[in-house]
Coordinates of C-alpha atoms in Angstrom, one line a residue:
Chain T
M12 CA 0.0 0.0 0.0
L13 CA 1.4 3.4 -0.9
I14 CA 0.4 6.5 0.8
P15 CA 2.3 9.7 0.1
P16 CA 3.9 11.1 3.3
P17 CA 1.6 13.7 5.0
G18 CA 1.7 17.0 3.1
R19 CA 3.6 15.6 0.2
E20 CA 2.7 15.1 -3.5
L21 CA 3.6 12.1 -5.5
V22 CA 5.4 12.1 -8.8
V23 CA 5.9 9.1 -11.0
S24 CA 8.2 8.3 -13.9
A25 CA 8.9 5.2 -16.0
D26 CA 11.9 4.1 -18.0
A27 CA 12.8 0.9 -19.8
A28 CA 16.3 -0.4 -20.6
I29 CA 17.0 -3.0 -23.4
E30 CA 20.0 -5.3 -23.5
G31 CA 22.3 -4.2 -26.2
V32 CA 20.9 -0.7 -26.3
H33 CA 21.1 0.7 -22.7
F34 CA 23.5 -1.8 -21.3
R35 CA 25.8 -4.4 -22.7
A36 CA 24.8 -8.1 -22.4
G37 CA 28.1 -8.8 -20.6
D38 CA 27.9 -6.0 -18.0
P39 CA 27.9 -7.3 -14.4
P40 CA 24.3 -8.2 -13.5
D41 CA 24.4 -6.2 -10.2
L42 CA 25.5 -3.1 -12.1
I43 CA 22.8 -3.6 -14.8
A44 CA 20.2 -3.6 -12.0
R45 CA 21.7 -0.6 -10.3
K46 CA 22.2 1.4 -13.5
V47 CA 18.5 1.0 -14.5
L48 CA 17.3 1.9 -11.0
R49 CA 19.7 4.9 -10.9
T50 CA 18.5 6.2 -14.3
N51 CA 15.0 6.3 -12.8
L52 CA 16.3 7.9 -9.6
S53 CA 17.9 10.5 -11.9
D54 CA 14.4 11.3 -13.3
L55 CA 13.3 12.0 -9.7
A56 CA 16.3 14.1 -9.1
A57 CA 15.4 16.2 -12.1
M58 CA 12.0 16.8 -10.7
G59 CA 13.3 17.7 -7.3
A60 CA 11.6 14.7 -5.7
D61 CA 12.7 12.3 -3.0
P62 CA 12.5 8.5 -3.7
L63 CA 9.6 6.5 -2.3
G64 CA 9.5 3.2 -4.1
Y65 CA 9.5 1.4 -7.5
L66 CA 8.0 -1.3 -9.6
L67 CA 10.0 -3.5 -11.8
T68 CA 9.1 -5.7 -14.8
L69 CA 11.6 -8.1 -16.3
A70 CA 11.4 -9.7 -19.7
I71 CA 13.9 -12.5 -19.5
P72 CA 15.8 -14.4 -22.2
P73 CA 16.5 -18.1 -21.7
T74 CA 20.2 -17.4 -21.6
R75 CA 20.0 -15.8 -18.1
D76 CA 20.4 -18.2 -15.3
D77 CA 19.8 -18.2 -11.5
A78 CA 23.3 -16.8 -10.8
F79 CA 22.5 -13.8 -13.0
F80 CA 19.3 -13.1 -11.0
A81 CA 20.9 -13.6 -7.7
A82 CA 23.4 -10.9 -8.6
F83 CA 20.8 -8.7 -10.2
A84 CA 18.6 -8.9 -7.1
A85 CA 21.7 -8.1 -4.9
G86 CA 22.3 -5.0 -6.9
L87 CA 18.7 -3.8 -6.5
A88 CA 18.9 -4.5 -2.7
H89 CA 22.1 -2.5 -2.4
D90 CA 20.7 0.5 -4.1
Q91 CA 17.3 0.2 -2.3
R92 CA 19.3 0.6 1.0
Q93 CA 21.5 3.3 -0.4
F94 CA 18.7 5.5 -1.7
G95 CA 16.0 4.5 0.8
L96 CA 13.4 3.1 -1.5
T97 CA 11.3 -0.1 -1.5
L98 CA 10.2 -2.5 -4.2
L99 CA 6.4 -2.0 -4.5
G100 CA 5.6 -4.6 -7.1
G101 CA 6.4 -6.1 -10.4
D102 CA 6.4 -9.0 -12.7
T103 CA 8.9 -11.4 -14.3
T104 CA 8.3 -13.1 -17.6
A105 CA 10.3 -15.6 -19.6
G106 CA 10.4 -15.8 -23.3
S107 CA 12.1 -12.6 -24.4
A108 CA 15.0 -12.5 -26.9
Q109 CA 16.7 -9.8 -24.9
L110 CA 16.7 -8.8 -21.3
V111 CA 14.3 -5.8 -21.0
V112 CA 14.1 -4.1 -17.6
S113 CA 11.3 -1.6 -17.1
I114 CA 11.0 0.5 -13.9
T115 CA 8.3 2.8 -12.7
I116 CA 9.6 5.0 -9.9
L117 CA 7.5 6.9 -7.4
G118 CA 8.8 9.9 -5.5
H119 CA 7.4 12.6 -3.3
L120 CA 7.9 16.4 -2.9
A121 CA 6.4 19.4 -1.3
P122 CA 3.2 20.4 -3.2
G123 CA 3.8 22.7 -6.1
T124 CA 7.6 22.4 -6.0
A125 CA 8.1 19.9 -8.9
L126 CA 10.8 21.1 -11.4
R127 CA 9.7 20.9 -15.0
R128 CA 11.4 21.1 -18.4
N129 CA 9.3 24.0 -19.8
G130 CA 10.0 26.7 -17.3
A131 CA 13.3 28.3 -18.6
R132 CA 13.1 32.0 -19.4
A133 CA 15.3 34.1 -21.7
G134 CA 18.2 35.4 -19.7
D135 CA 18.4 32.3 -17.5
A136 CA 21.9 30.7 -17.3
L137 CA 22.3 27.0 -18.2
W138 CA 24.1 25.1 -15.4
V139 CA 25.2 21.5 -15.2
S140 CA 26.2 19.3 -12.3
G141 CA 29.3 17.2 -12.1
T142 CA 31.3 16.4 -15.2
I143 CA 30.2 15.6 -18.8
G144 CA 31.4 12.9 -21.2
D145 CA 32.9 10.4 -18.8
A146 CA 30.2 7.7 -19.4
A147 CA 30.5 8.0 -23.2
L148 CA 34.3 7.6 -23.0
G149 CA 33.9 4.8 -20.6
L150 CA 31.6 3.0 -23.0
R151 CA 34.0 3.4 -25.8
D152 CA 37.1 2.3 -23.8
G153 CA 36.6 0.6 -20.5
A154 CA 40.3 0.7 -19.6
H155 CA 40.1 3.7 -17.4
P156 CA 38.4 2.8 -14.2
H157 CA 36.9 6.2 -13.5
L158 CA 35.4 6.4 -17.0
A159 CA 34.3 2.8 -17.0
R160 CA 32.6 3.3 -13.6
R161 CA 30.8 6.4 -14.8
Y162 CA 29.2 4.4 -17.6
L163 CA 28.3 1.5 -15.5
L164 CA 27.0 3.3 -12.4
P165 CA 25.5 6.7 -12.7
E166 CA 25.2 8.9 -9.6
P167 CA 21.6 10.3 -9.4
R168 CA 21.8 13.9 -8.1
L169 CA 19.2 13.5 -5.4
G170 CA 18.8 15.7 -2.3
L171 CA 19.0 19.1 -3.9
H172 CA 16.4 21.8 -3.0
L173 CA 16.1 23.6 -6.3
A174 CA 12.5 24.9 -6.1
G175 CA 12.7 28.7 -6.0
I176 CA 16.2 28.5 -7.5
A177 CA 15.8 26.8 -10.9
H178 CA 13.2 27.7 -13.5
A179 CA 13.5 24.3 -15.2
A180 CA 15.5 21.1 -15.0
M181 CA 16.2 17.8 -16.7
D182 CA 18.8 15.1 -16.5
V183 CA 21.3 14.4 -19.3
S184 CA 20.7 11.0 -20.7
D185 CA 21.0 11.4 -24.4
G186 CA 23.9 13.8 -24.5
L187 CA 24.5 17.4 -23.3
V188 CA 23.8 19.1 -26.6
Q189 CA 20.7 17.2 -27.4
D190 CA 19.2 17.4 -23.9
A191 CA 20.0 21.2 -23.6
G192 CA 18.1 21.5 -26.8
H193 CA 15.2 19.6 -25.3
L194 CA 15.1 22.0 -22.4
A195 CA 15.2 25.0 -24.7
R196 CA 12.6 23.7 -27.0
E197 CA 10.1 22.8 -24.3
S198 CA 10.6 26.3 -22.9
G199 CA 10.1 27.9 -26.3
L200 CA 13.6 29.3 -26.4
A201 CA 17.1 28.8 -27.9
V202 CA 20.1 27.9 -25.8
E203 CA 23.8 28.7 -26.3
I204 CA 26.6 26.6 -24.8
A205 CA 30.2 27.7 -24.3
A206 CA 32.0 24.5 -24.9
A207 CA 35.1 25.6 -23.0
S208 CA 33.0 26.0 -19.9
V209 CA 31.7 22.5 -19.9
P210 CA 33.2 20.6 -16.9
L211 CA 35.3 17.7 -17.8
S212 CA 37.0 15.2 -15.5
A213 CA 40.8 14.9 -15.7
P214 CA 40.7 11.6 -17.6
A215 CA 38.1 13.1 -20.0
R216 CA 40.3 16.1 -20.6
A217 CA 43.3 13.8 -21.2
A218 CA 41.2 11.9 -23.8
D219 CA 41.0 15.1 -25.9
A220 CA 37.5 14.2 -27.3
L221 CA 35.4 17.3 -26.6
A222 CA 32.8 16.6 -29.3
E223 CA 32.3 13.1 -28.0
C224 CA 31.9 14.4 -24.5
L225 CA 29.4 17.0 -25.5
T226 CA 27.2 14.7 -27.6
G227 CA 27.8 11.4 -25.7
G228 CA 25.1 10.2 -23.4
D229 CA 24.5 8.4 -20.1
D230 CA 25.8 11.3 -18.0
Y231 CA 22.8 11.5 -15.7
E232 CA 23.9 14.9 -14.6
L233 CA 21.4 17.7 -14.0
L234 CA 20.8 20.6 -16.4
L235 CA 19.3 23.7 -14.8
A236 CA 17.9 27.0 -16.0
V237 CA 18.7 29.5 -13.3
P238 CA 18.1 33.3 -13.4
P239 CA 21.2 35.4 -12.6
E240 CA 19.6 36.6 -9.3
H241 CA 19.6 33.1 -8.0
D242 CA 23.3 32.4 -8.6
A243 CA 24.2 32.8 -5.0
A244 CA 21.4 30.5 -3.8
L245 CA 22.5 27.8 -6.3
R246 CA 26.1 28.1 -5.1
D247 CA 24.9 27.7 -1.5
E248 CA 22.9 24.6 -2.4
A249 CA 25.8 23.2 -4.3
A250 CA 28.0 23.7 -1.2
R251 CA 25.4 22.2 1.1
T252 CA 25.1 19.0 -1.0
A253 CA 28.7 18.9 -2.2
I254 CA 27.3 18.6 -5.8
P255 CA 29.4 20.8 -8.0
F256 CA 27.5 23.0 -10.6
T257 CA 29.1 24.9 -13.5
R258 CA 27.5 27.6 -15.6
I259 CA 27.9 26.6 -19.2
G260 CA 25.5 28.7 -21.2
R261 CA 22.4 30.8 -21.4
F262 CA 18.8 30.7 -22.7
L263 CA 17.7 33.3 -25.2
P264 CA 14.8 34.1 -27.5
G265 CA 14.7 31.9 -30.6
V266 CA 15.0 28.2 -31.4
G267 CA 17.8 25.6 -31.5
V268 CA 21.0 24.9 -29.6
R269 CA 24.3 26.6 -30.5
V270 CA 27.7 25.5 -29.2
R271 CA 30.6 27.9 -29.4
D272 CA 34.2 27.0 -29.0
A273 CA 36.8 29.0 -27.0
R274 CA 37.2 31.5 -29.8
G275 CA 33.4 32.0 -30.2
D276 CA 33.1 30.0 -33.4
E277 CA 30.1 27.7 -33.7
M278 CA 30.8 24.0 -33.4
I279 CA 28.9 21.7 -35.8
F280 CA 28.2 18.2 -34.7
E281 CA 27.5 15.3 -36.9
R282 CA 24.8 14.2 -34.5
K283 CA 23.5 16.0 -31.5
G284 CA 23.0 13.0 -29.3
W285 CA 23.4 9.4 -29.5
S286 CA 21.4 6.2 -29.4
H287 CA 23.2 4.4 -26.6
V288 CA 25.1 1.2 -27.4
R289 CA 24.8 0.0 -30.9
Chain U
M30 CA 1.3 15.2 -10.6
L31 CA -0.5 12.4 -8.9
I32 CA -2.4 13.0 -5.6
P33 CA -4.7 10.2 -4.4
P34 CA -8.3 11.5 -4.1
P35 CA -9.0 12.8 -0.6
G36 CA -9.5 10.0 1.9
R37 CA -8.3 7.3 -0.5
E38 CA -5.3 5.1 -0.5
L39 CA -3.2 4.3 -3.6
V40 CA -2.4 0.8 -4.8
V41 CA 0.1 0.1 -7.6
S42 CA 0.8 -3.0 -9.8
A43 CA 3.0 -3.7 -12.8
D44 CA 2.7 -6.3 -15.5
A45 CA 4.7 -6.8 -18.7
A46 CA 3.6 -8.5 -21.9
I47 CA 6.0 -10.0 -24.5
E48 CA 5.2 -10.5 -28.2
G49 CA 4.9 -14.2 -28.9
V50 CA 4.3 -14.9 -25.2
H51 CA 1.3 -12.8 -24.0
F52 CA 0.0 -11.8 -27.4
R53 CA 0.6 -12.9 -31.0
A54 CA 2.8 -10.8 -33.3
G55 CA -0.1 -10.6 -35.7
D56 CA -2.9 -9.6 -33.3
P57 CA -4.6 -6.2 -34.1
P58 CA -2.4 -3.4 -32.6
D59 CA -5.3 -1.7 -30.9
L60 CA -6.3 -5.0 -29.2
I61 CA -2.7 -5.7 -28.1
A62 CA -2.7 -2.3 -26.4
R63 CA -6.2 -2.8 -24.9
K64 CA -5.4 -6.3 -23.7
V65 CA -2.2 -5.3 -21.8
L66 CA -4.0 -2.3 -20.2
R67 CA -6.9 -4.6 -19.3
T68 CA -4.8 -7.2 -17.7
N69 CA -3.4 -4.5 -15.5
L70 CA -6.9 -3.2 -14.8
S71 CA -7.8 -6.8 -13.8
D72 CA -5.1 -6.6 -11.1
L73 CA -6.8 -3.5 -9.7
A74 CA -10.1 -5.3 -9.8
A75 CA -8.6 -8.1 -7.8
M76 CA -7.5 -5.6 -5.1
G77 CA -10.9 -3.9 -5.1
A78 CA -9.4 -0.7 -6.4
D79 CA -10.7 1.9 -8.8
P80 CA -8.4 3.0 -11.7
L81 CA -6.5 6.2 -11.5
G82 CA -3.8 6.2 -14.2
Y83 CA -0.9 4.2 -15.7
L84 CA 2.6 4.5 -17.0
L85 CA 3.7 2.6 -20.1
T86 CA 7.1 1.6 -21.4
L87 CA 7.5 0.1 -24.9
A88 CA 10.5 -1.7 -26.2
I89 CA 10.0 -1.6 -30.0
P90 CA 11.4 -3.9 -32.7
P91 CA 12.3 -2.2 -36.1
T92 CA 9.5 -4.2 -37.8
R93 CA 6.8 -2.0 -36.2
D94 CA 5.8 1.0 -38.3
D95 CA 3.9 4.2 -37.7
A96 CA 0.6 2.6 -38.6
F97 CA 1.1 0.1 -35.9
F98 CA 1.6 2.8 -33.3
A99 CA -1.3 4.9 -34.5
A100 CA -3.5 1.9 -34.0
F101 CA -1.8 1.0 -30.7
A102 CA -2.3 4.5 -29.4
A103 CA -6.0 4.6 -30.5
G104 CA -6.5 1.4 -28.5
L105 CA -5.1 2.9 -25.4
A106 CA -7.1 6.1 -25.9
H107 CA -10.3 4.0 -26.3
D108 CA -9.8 2.1 -23.0
Q109 CA -8.6 5.2 -21.2
R110 CA -12.0 6.7 -21.9
Q111 CA -13.9 3.5 -21.2
F112 CA -12.2 3.0 -17.8
G113 CA -11.6 6.6 -16.8
L114 CA -7.8 6.6 -16.4
T115 CA -5.0 8.7 -17.7
L116 CA -1.5 8.1 -19.0
L117 CA 0.9 9.5 -16.4
G118 CA 4.2 8.8 -18.1
G119 CA 6.3 6.5 -20.0
D120 CA 9.1 5.8 -22.3
T121 CA 9.5 4.4 -25.8
T122 CA 12.8 2.7 -26.9
A123 CA 13.8 1.2 -30.2
G124 CA 16.2 -1.7 -30.6
S125 CA 14.2 -4.6 -29.2
A126 CA 13.9 -7.9 -31.0
Q127 CA 10.3 -8.2 -29.8
L128 CA 7.6 -5.8 -28.8
V129 CA 7.6 -5.6 -25.0
V130 CA 4.9 -3.6 -23.3
S131 CA 5.2 -2.9 -19.6
I132 CA 2.5 -1.1 -17.7
T133 CA 2.4 0.1 -14.1
I134 CA -1.1 0.9 -13.0
L135 CA -2.2 3.0 -10.1
G136 CA -5.5 2.7 -8.4
H137 CA -7.3 4.0 -5.3
L138 CA -9.5 2.6 -2.7
A139 CA -10.9 3.3 0.8
P140 CA -8.1 2.9 3.4
G141 CA -7.8 -0.6 4.7
T142 CA -10.1 -2.2 2.1
A143 CA -7.6 -3.7 -0.3
L144 CA -8.3 -7.3 -1.0
R145 CA -5.3 -9.6 -0.7
R146 CA -4.4 -13.2 -1.8
N147 CA -3.5 -14.5 1.7
G148 CA -6.7 -13.9 3.6
A149 CA -8.7 -17.1 2.8
R150 CA -9.9 -19.1 5.8
A151 CA -10.8 -22.8 6.1
G152 CA -14.5 -23.1 5.4
D153 CA -14.6 -20.2 2.9
A154 CA -16.2 -21.0 -0.4
L155 CA -14.3 -20.4 -3.7
W156 CA -16.3 -18.3 -6.1
V157 CA -15.4 -17.3 -9.7
S158 CA -16.8 -14.5 -11.9
G159 CA -18.0 -14.9 -15.5
T160 CA -17.1 -18.0 -17.4
I161 CA -13.8 -20.0 -17.6
G162 CA -11.8 -21.3 -20.5
D163 CA -13.1 -19.1 -23.3
A164 CA -9.8 -17.4 -23.9
A165 CA -7.8 -20.6 -24.0
L166 CA -10.2 -22.0 -26.5
G167 CA -10.1 -18.7 -28.5
L168 CA -6.3 -18.8 -28.6
R169 CA -6.3 -22.4 -29.9
D170 CA -9.0 -21.8 -32.5
G171 CA -10.0 -18.3 -33.4
A172 CA -13.0 -19.4 -35.6
H173 CA -15.6 -18.8 -32.9
P174 CA -16.1 -15.0 -32.5
H175 CA -17.0 -15.1 -28.8
L176 CA -14.1 -17.3 -27.9
A177 CA -11.6 -15.3 -30.1
R178 CA -12.9 -12.1 -28.6
R179 CA -12.4 -13.4 -25.1
Y180 CA -8.7 -14.1 -25.8
L181 CA -8.1 -10.8 -27.4
L182 CA -10.0 -8.5 -25.1
P183 CA -10.4 -9.5 -21.5
E184 CA -13.1 -7.7 -19.4
P185 CA -11.6 -6.4 -16.1
R186 CA -14.1 -7.0 -13.3
L187 CA -14.0 -3.4 -11.9
G188 CA -16.6 -1.7 -9.8
L189 CA -17.3 -4.5 -7.3
H190 CA -17.4 -3.6 -3.6
L191 CA -16.0 -6.8 -2.0
A192 CA -14.4 -5.4 1.1
G193 CA -16.3 -7.0 4.0
I194 CA -17.5 -9.8 1.7
A195 CA -14.5 -11.6 0.4
H196 CA -11.6 -12.7 2.6
A197 CA -9.2 -13.0 -0.4
A198 CA -9.2 -12.4 -4.1
M199 CA -7.1 -12.7 -7.2
D200 CA -7.6 -12.7 -10.9
V201 CA -7.2 -15.8 -13.1
S202 CA -4.4 -15.2 -15.6
D203 CA -2.5 -18.5 -15.6
G204 CA -5.4 -20.9 -15.4
L205 CA -8.1 -21.6 -12.9
V206 CA -6.5 -24.6 -11.3
Q207 CA -3.1 -23.0 -10.9
D208 CA -4.4 -19.6 -9.7
A209 CA -6.8 -21.3 -7.2
G210 CA -3.7 -23.1 -6.0
H211 CA -1.9 -19.8 -5.6
L212 CA -4.8 -18.4 -3.5
A213 CA -4.8 -21.5 -1.3
R214 CA -1.0 -21.6 -0.8
E215 CA -0.7 -17.9 0.0
S216 CA -3.5 -18.4 2.6
G217 CA -1.8 -21.5 4.0
L218 CA -4.7 -23.8 3.0
A219 CA -5.8 -26.4 0.5
V220 CA -8.6 -25.8 -2.0
E221 CA -11.0 -28.2 -3.6
I222 CA -12.8 -27.4 -6.9
A223 CA -15.9 -29.2 -8.2
A224 CA -15.2 -29.3 -11.9
A225 CA -18.9 -29.7 -12.8
S226 CA -19.7 -26.4 -11.1
V227 CA -17.2 -24.3 -13.1
P228 CA -19.2 -21.9 -15.3
L229 CA -18.6 -22.4 -19.0
S230 CA -20.0 -20.4 -21.9
A231 CA -22.2 -22.2 -24.4
P232 CA -19.4 -22.4 -27.0
A233 CA -17.0 -23.6 -24.4
R234 CA -19.4 -26.4 -23.4
A235 CA -19.8 -27.3 -27.0
A236 CA -16.1 -27.6 -27.4
D237 CA -16.1 -30.4 -24.8
A238 CA -12.7 -29.5 -23.5
L239 CA -13.1 -29.2 -19.8
A240 CA -9.5 -29.9 -18.8
E241 CA -8.3 -27.3 -21.3
C242 CA -10.8 -24.8 -19.8
L243 CA -9.8 -25.5 -16.2
T244 CA -6.1 -25.1 -16.9
G245 CA -6.1 -22.6 -19.8
G246 CA -5.2 -19.0 -19.0
D247 CA -6.1 -15.5 -19.9
D248 CA -9.5 -15.6 -18.3
Y249 CA -9.1 -12.4 -16.2
E250 CA -12.0 -13.5 -14.1
L251 CA -12.0 -13.0 -10.3
L252 CA -11.5 -15.8 -7.8
L253 CA -12.9 -15.0 -4.3
A254 CA -12.7 -16.7 -0.9
V255 CA -16.1 -15.9 0.7
P256 CA -17.3 -17.2 4.0
P257 CA -20.8 -18.9 3.8
E258 CA -22.4 -16.1 6.0
H259 CA -21.5 -13.6 3.2
D260 CA -23.2 -15.5 0.4
A261 CA -26.2 -13.2 0.3
A262 CA -24.0 -10.1 0.3
L263 CA -22.0 -11.5 -2.6
R264 CA -25.2 -12.3 -4.5
D265 CA -26.5 -8.8 -3.9
E266 CA -23.2 -7.3 -5.2
A267 CA -23.3 -9.6 -8.2
A268 CA -26.8 -8.4 -9.0
R269 CA -25.9 -4.7 -8.5
T270 CA -23.0 -4.9 -10.9
A271 CA -24.5 -7.5 -13.3
I272 CA -21.3 -9.6 -12.9
P273 CA -22.2 -13.2 -12.4
F274 CA -20.5 -15.2 -9.7
T275 CA -20.5 -19.0 -9.3
R276 CA -19.5 -21.1 -6.2
I277 CA -17.1 -23.7 -7.5
G278 CA -15.2 -25.0 -4.4
R279 CA -14.0 -24.5 -0.9
F280 CA -10.9 -23.9 1.1
L281 CA -9.9 -26.4 3.8
P282 CA -6.9 -27.2 6.0
G283 CA -4.0 -28.7 4.2
V284 CA -2.0 -28.0 1.1
G285 CA -2.6 -28.2 -2.7
V286 CA -5.4 -28.0 -5.1
R287 CA -7.8 -30.9 -5.8
V288 CA -10.3 -31.0 -8.7
R289 CA -13.1 -33.5 -8.5
D290 CA -15.3 -34.5 -11.5
A291 CA -19.1 -34.9 -11.3
R292 CA -18.7 -38.4 -9.7
G293 CA -16.3 -37.1 -7.0
D294 CA -13.2 -38.7 -8.5
E295 CA -10.1 -36.6 -8.5
M296 CA -9.0 -35.2 -11.9
I297 CA -5.3 -35.3 -12.7
F298 CA -3.9 -32.7 -15.1
E299 CA -0.8 -32.9 -17.1
R300 CA 0.0 -29.3 -16.2
K301 CA -1.8 -27.1 -13.7
G302 CA -1.6 -23.9 -15.8
W303 CA 0.0 -22.8 -18.9
S304 CA 2.6 -20.4 -20.1
H305 CA 0.6 -18.3 -22.6
V306 CA 1.3 -18.6 -26.3
R307 CA 4.2 -20.7 -27.2

């Protein structure tokens, strides 16, 4: 039975992950489970909600054995404890050609405080949490442990209090450029990104693959639209939660997303996002 | 945003359906959508809950085109109107080998009134709604329109007020014998079914396939455990809702499920349920 905590509103979100698309068939089973759960937790983080519980359906190919599921369940149990949420229901069905994991997540928040994608205003700055591109590089080359880890195990940016600070928010799953474009489009605006401002980890800087970082996916960092007068409040919230935020661009009237390099020239990408593992 | 109606509790349930397992690749797209939604609505009916909304994730093979999805969406829209529920969220992903439809459904009910599977008591009668076996026969041979329809489009038994009448409830998805056994096991009891009492439609009677009816699946009728002193109340509720109920057995101390034929001899089945379409 699910009752929202007194005085709180519920939010719900659902995401599915397909073997060979969102995760690799050979990824460790506990990390497959945790990644899918965390991508859903990231959706809650982007709404400013706290986790409550989730429902899980699994479509299972005959190639997956009991050991796989023991590890998969252990991964879920680990992250349930870590993030304080419970399994509320679900269903497991054999007969699938690929493993398909579908999760519906439920969260709660103070009434009226949910962050949305369509609230950015012209003049708002575009901010991003953490670093960008690690997961895409980790998918391409698993040799570097930090990058490999960032692909396998995203860190949902829960616990921030952004109501009253950000006008709009979403998480980066399909690539920074593409998702910044989503935020702009849903808000009826254009967005401009200063590529040199985008925060990169030391190994990502060393990889010298800026375009790949900007268009790669699976970051699960937060994009925020924040008016200049809330800069100080955002910095305070970043300090309180130890989640770094970096200002990387701005929203302006118009349509589309433009990325400028350090000299101010527009960067053209062959594709603005990606479609996960091929 | 999802807030339970004032004074109501939320219930949630999730079910996935796989092409080739729960529905046939060639089934009409609108009926695939409606069937998956209705199997979830049937879960709400078995809890005694009213529908509120649902979330949908689709894993989509490249063989499905725009016409498929237009028809699929039209099917969802039809049943959303029919059952008064809204789509609360979801996710669509390409790259699957088969169509996988996962639905999480949310319902509401008066606090403390949810029907469960583990509440049957020794001495309770086993009741079932509607008729049994039509869907299994319709799957085997689609020539008879009533039977074919019963496979393609289950009728969720919503709207009953069974709190205070039934001690336990569940819906029949995997076959009457198997699911009656589930109800008994979860209640720590045995159950005995009088095969001759099981309600069959005229075309199912004409098919002369009692064992197939008793063990076939996809009925989506309700099984109830009702104490004899609530017989009259159940009959009143059946009359109010025009949903027929038939007494087909009883719960008793012990374990397992026994089915007796008209002479009182035990019927032995090769399998106690089924695993949907092969």
